[in-house]
Short mmCIF file of C-alpha atoms in Angstrom, two decimals:
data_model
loop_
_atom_site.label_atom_id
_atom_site.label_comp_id
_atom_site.label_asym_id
_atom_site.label_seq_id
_atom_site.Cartn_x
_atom_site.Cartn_y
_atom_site.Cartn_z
CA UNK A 24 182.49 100.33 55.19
CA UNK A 25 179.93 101.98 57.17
CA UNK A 26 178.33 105.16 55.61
CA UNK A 27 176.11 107.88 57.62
CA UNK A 28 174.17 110.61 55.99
CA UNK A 29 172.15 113.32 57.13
CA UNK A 30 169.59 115.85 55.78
CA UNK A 31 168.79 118.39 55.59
CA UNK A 32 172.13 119.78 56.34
CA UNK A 33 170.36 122.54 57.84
CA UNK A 34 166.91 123.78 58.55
CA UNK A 35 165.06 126.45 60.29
CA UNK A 36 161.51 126.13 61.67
CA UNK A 37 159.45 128.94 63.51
CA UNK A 38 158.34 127.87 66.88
CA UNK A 39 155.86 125.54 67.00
CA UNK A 40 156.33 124.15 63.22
CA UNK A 41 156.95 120.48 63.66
CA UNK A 42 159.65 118.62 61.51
CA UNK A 43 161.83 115.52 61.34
CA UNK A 44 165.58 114.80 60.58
CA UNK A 45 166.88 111.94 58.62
CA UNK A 46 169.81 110.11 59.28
CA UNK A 47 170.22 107.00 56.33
CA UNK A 48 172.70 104.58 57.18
CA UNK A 49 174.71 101.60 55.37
CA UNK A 50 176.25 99.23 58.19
CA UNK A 51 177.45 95.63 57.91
CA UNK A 52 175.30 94.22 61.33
CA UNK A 53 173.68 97.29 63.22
CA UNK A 54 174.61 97.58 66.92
CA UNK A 55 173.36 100.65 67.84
CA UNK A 56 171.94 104.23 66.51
CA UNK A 57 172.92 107.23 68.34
CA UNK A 58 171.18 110.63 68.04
CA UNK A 59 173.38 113.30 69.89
CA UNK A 60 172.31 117.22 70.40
CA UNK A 61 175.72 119.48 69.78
CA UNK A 62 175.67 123.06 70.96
CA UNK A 63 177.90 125.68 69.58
CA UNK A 64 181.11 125.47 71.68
CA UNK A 65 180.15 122.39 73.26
CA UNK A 66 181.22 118.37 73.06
CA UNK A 67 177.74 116.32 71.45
CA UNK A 68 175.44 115.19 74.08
CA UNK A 69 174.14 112.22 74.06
CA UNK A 70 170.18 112.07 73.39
CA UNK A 71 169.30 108.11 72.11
CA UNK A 72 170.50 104.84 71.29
CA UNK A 73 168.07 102.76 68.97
CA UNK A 74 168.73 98.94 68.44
CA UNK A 75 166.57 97.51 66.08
CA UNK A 76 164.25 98.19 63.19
CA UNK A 77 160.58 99.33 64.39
CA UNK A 78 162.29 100.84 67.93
CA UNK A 79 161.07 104.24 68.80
CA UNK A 80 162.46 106.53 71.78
CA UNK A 81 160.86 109.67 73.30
CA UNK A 82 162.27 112.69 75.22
CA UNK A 83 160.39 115.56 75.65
CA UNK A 84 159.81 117.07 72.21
CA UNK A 85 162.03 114.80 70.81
CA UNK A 86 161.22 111.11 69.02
CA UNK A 87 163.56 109.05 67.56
CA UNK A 88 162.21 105.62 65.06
CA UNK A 89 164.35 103.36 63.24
CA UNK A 90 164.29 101.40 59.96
CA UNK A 91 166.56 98.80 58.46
CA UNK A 92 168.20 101.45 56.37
CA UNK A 93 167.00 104.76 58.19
CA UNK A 94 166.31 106.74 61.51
CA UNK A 95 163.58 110.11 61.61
CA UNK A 96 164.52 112.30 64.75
CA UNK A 97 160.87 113.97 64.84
CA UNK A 98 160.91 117.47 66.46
CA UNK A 99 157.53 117.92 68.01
CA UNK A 100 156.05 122.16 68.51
CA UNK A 101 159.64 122.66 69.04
CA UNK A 102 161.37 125.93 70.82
CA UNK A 103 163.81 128.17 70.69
CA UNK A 104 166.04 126.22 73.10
CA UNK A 105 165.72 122.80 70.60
CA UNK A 106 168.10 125.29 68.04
CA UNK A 107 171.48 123.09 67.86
CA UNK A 108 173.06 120.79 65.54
CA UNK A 109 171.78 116.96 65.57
CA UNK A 110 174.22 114.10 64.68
CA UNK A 111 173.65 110.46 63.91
CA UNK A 112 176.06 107.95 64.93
CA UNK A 113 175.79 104.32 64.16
CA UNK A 114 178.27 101.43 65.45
CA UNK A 115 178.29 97.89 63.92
CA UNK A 116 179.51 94.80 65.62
CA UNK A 117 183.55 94.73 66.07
CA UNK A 118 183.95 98.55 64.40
CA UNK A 119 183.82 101.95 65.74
CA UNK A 120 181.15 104.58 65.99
CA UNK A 121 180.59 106.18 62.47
CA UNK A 122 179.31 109.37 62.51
CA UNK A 123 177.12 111.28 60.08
CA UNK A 124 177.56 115.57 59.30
CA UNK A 125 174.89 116.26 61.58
CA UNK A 126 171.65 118.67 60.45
CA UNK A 127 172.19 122.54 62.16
CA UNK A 128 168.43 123.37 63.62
CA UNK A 129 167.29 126.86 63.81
CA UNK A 130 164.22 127.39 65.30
CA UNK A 131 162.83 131.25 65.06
CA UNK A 132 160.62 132.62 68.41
CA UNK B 28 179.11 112.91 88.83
CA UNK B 29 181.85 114.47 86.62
CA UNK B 30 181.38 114.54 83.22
CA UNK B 31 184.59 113.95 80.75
CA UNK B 32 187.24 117.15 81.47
CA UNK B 33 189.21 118.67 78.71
CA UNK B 34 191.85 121.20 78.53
CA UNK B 35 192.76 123.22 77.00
CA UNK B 36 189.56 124.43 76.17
CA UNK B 37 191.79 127.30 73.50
CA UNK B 38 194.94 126.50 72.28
CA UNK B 39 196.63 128.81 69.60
CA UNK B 40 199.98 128.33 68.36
CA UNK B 41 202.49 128.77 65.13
CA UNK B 42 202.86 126.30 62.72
CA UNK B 43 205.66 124.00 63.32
CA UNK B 44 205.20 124.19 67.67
CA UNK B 45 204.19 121.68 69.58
CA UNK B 46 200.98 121.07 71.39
CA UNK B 47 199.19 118.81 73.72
CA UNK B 48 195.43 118.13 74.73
CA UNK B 49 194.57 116.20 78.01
CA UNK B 50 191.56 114.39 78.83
CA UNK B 51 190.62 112.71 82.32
CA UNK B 52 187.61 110.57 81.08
CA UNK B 53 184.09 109.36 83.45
CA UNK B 54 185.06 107.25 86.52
CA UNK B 55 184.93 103.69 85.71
CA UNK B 56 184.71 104.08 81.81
CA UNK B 57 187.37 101.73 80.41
CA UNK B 58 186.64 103.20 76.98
CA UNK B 59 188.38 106.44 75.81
CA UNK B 60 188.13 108.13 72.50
CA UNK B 61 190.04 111.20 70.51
CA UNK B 62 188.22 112.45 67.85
CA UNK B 63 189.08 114.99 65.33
CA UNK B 64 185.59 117.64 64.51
CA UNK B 65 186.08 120.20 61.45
CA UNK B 66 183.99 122.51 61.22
CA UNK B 67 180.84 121.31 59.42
CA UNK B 68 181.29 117.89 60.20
CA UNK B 69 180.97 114.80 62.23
CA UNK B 70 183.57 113.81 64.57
CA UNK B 71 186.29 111.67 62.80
CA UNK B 72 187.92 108.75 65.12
CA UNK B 73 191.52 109.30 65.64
CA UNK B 74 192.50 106.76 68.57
CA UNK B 75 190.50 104.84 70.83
CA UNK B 76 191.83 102.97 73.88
CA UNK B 77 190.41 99.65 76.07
CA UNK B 78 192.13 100.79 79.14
CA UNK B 79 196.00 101.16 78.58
CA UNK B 80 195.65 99.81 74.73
CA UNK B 81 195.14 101.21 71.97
CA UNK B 82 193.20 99.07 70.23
CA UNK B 83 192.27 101.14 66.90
CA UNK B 84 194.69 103.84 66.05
CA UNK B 85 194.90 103.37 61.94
CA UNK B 86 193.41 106.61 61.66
CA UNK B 87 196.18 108.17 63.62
CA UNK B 88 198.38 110.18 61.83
CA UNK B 89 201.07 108.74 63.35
CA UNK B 90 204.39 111.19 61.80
CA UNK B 91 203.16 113.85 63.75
CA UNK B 92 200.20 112.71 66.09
CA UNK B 93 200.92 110.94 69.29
CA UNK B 94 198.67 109.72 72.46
CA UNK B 95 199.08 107.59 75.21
CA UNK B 96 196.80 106.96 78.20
CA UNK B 97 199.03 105.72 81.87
CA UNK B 98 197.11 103.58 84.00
CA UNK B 99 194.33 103.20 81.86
CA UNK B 100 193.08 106.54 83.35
CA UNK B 101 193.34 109.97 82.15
CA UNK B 102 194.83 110.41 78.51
CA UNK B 103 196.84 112.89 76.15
CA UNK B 104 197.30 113.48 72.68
CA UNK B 105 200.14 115.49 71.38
CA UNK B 106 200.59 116.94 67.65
CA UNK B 107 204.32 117.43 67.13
CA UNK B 108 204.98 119.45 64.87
CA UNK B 109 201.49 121.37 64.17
CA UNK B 110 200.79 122.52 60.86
CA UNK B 111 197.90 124.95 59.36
CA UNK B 112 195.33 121.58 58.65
CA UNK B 113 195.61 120.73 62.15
CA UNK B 114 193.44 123.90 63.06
CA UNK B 115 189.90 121.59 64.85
CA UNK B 116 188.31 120.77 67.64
CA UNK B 117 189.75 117.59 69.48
CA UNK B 118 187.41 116.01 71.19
CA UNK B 119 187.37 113.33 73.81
CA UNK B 120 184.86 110.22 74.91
CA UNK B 121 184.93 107.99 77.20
CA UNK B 122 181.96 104.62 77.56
CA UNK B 123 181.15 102.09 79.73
CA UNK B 124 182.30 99.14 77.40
CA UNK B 125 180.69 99.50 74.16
CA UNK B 126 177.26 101.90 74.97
CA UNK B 127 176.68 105.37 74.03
CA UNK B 128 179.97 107.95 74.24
CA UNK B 129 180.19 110.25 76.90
CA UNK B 130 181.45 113.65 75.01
CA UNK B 131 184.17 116.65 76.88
CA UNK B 132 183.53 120.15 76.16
CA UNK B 133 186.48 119.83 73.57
CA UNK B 134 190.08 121.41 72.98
CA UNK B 135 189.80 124.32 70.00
CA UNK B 136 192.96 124.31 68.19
CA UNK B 137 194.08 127.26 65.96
CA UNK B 138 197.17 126.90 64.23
CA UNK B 139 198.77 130.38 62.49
#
């Protein structure tokens, strides 16, 4: 059965203090990592989709890496605005998206 | 171009009433999703369709939870009757085969 965990399950950083998330994963035959951004009140939005060990994705302030059994969502000088929850989804060949409890982000001004 | 569109957006009923959610997925995504979010957690996969067929519904509670999706377009998911647990956001998805999920703002449901 695939398994998705998170941590920290929640964290606050002052602007500007960089940090990572970890999302640690146990899938049969990985398809796909997903890294979504959820606002209060709001459906998750989709941020990356990582394939295979080594991988790496940037957006803005955002980087997402991947390991056989792990993904880091780094959070680069981040703002105000990056304050939102962060969920990691992985799918494995022939089964659904699994997703993990996703790590709530504060970051202070 | 249109994002996945949910409504309700608030529902908030008795125990024991009926209620229904309706989703009308991305144009040209043959995938749709319900999912189930408590507060806290990760969304929790309730029924997912490949146009008209539900494909995966086993964790569908099926004595009380129904869905169905006509013409392999828009979709609905009804809870008949509701009880107190049922109180969570519903959310839907829709994908392009089997890429990333395309997320609606989500139906709240309280039930009293």
């Amino acid at each position: 059965e695939d398994q998705v965990t998170q941590s920290p399950e929640a964290l606050r950083l002052q602007e500007g203090e960089s940090s990572s998330l970890n999302c640690s994963y146990t899938v049969s035959g990985l398809r796909g990592l997903f890294w979504y951004r959820q606002d209060p009140g709001k459906g998750p939005e989709f941020l990356f989709t990582l394939y295979s060990a080594g991988e790496e994705k940037e957006k803005e302030r955002l980087k997402a890496t991947l390991t056989k059994k792990e993904s880091f969502l780094h959070i680069t000088a981040p703002k105000p605005e990056d304050s939102a929850t962060y969920l990691c989804a992985v799918r494995s060949y022939g089964q659904n998206f699994v997703f993990g409890p996703g790590t709530r982000l504060s970051v202070l001004p | 171009e249109a994002g996945v569109v949910q409504s309700p957006r608030y529902k908030i009923i008795e125990k024991k009433q009926p209620v229904a959610f309706w989703c009308n997925p991305i144009s040209g995504h043959n995938t749709l999703y319900w999912y189930l979010q408590n507060l806290g957690q990760g969304p929790e996969l309730l029924i997912r369709y490949e146009n008209e067929e539900a494909v995966d519904d086993s964790q569908l509670p099926k004595d009380r939870f129904s869905a169905e999706r006509l013409k392999g377009v828009d979709s609905t998911l009804k809870i008949q009757p509701a009880e107190l647990g049922d109180s969570a956001v519903y959310l839907c998805a829709s994908s392009l085969g089997s890429e990333e999920l395309f997320f609606g703002e989500g139906s709240r449901l309280t039930v009293l």
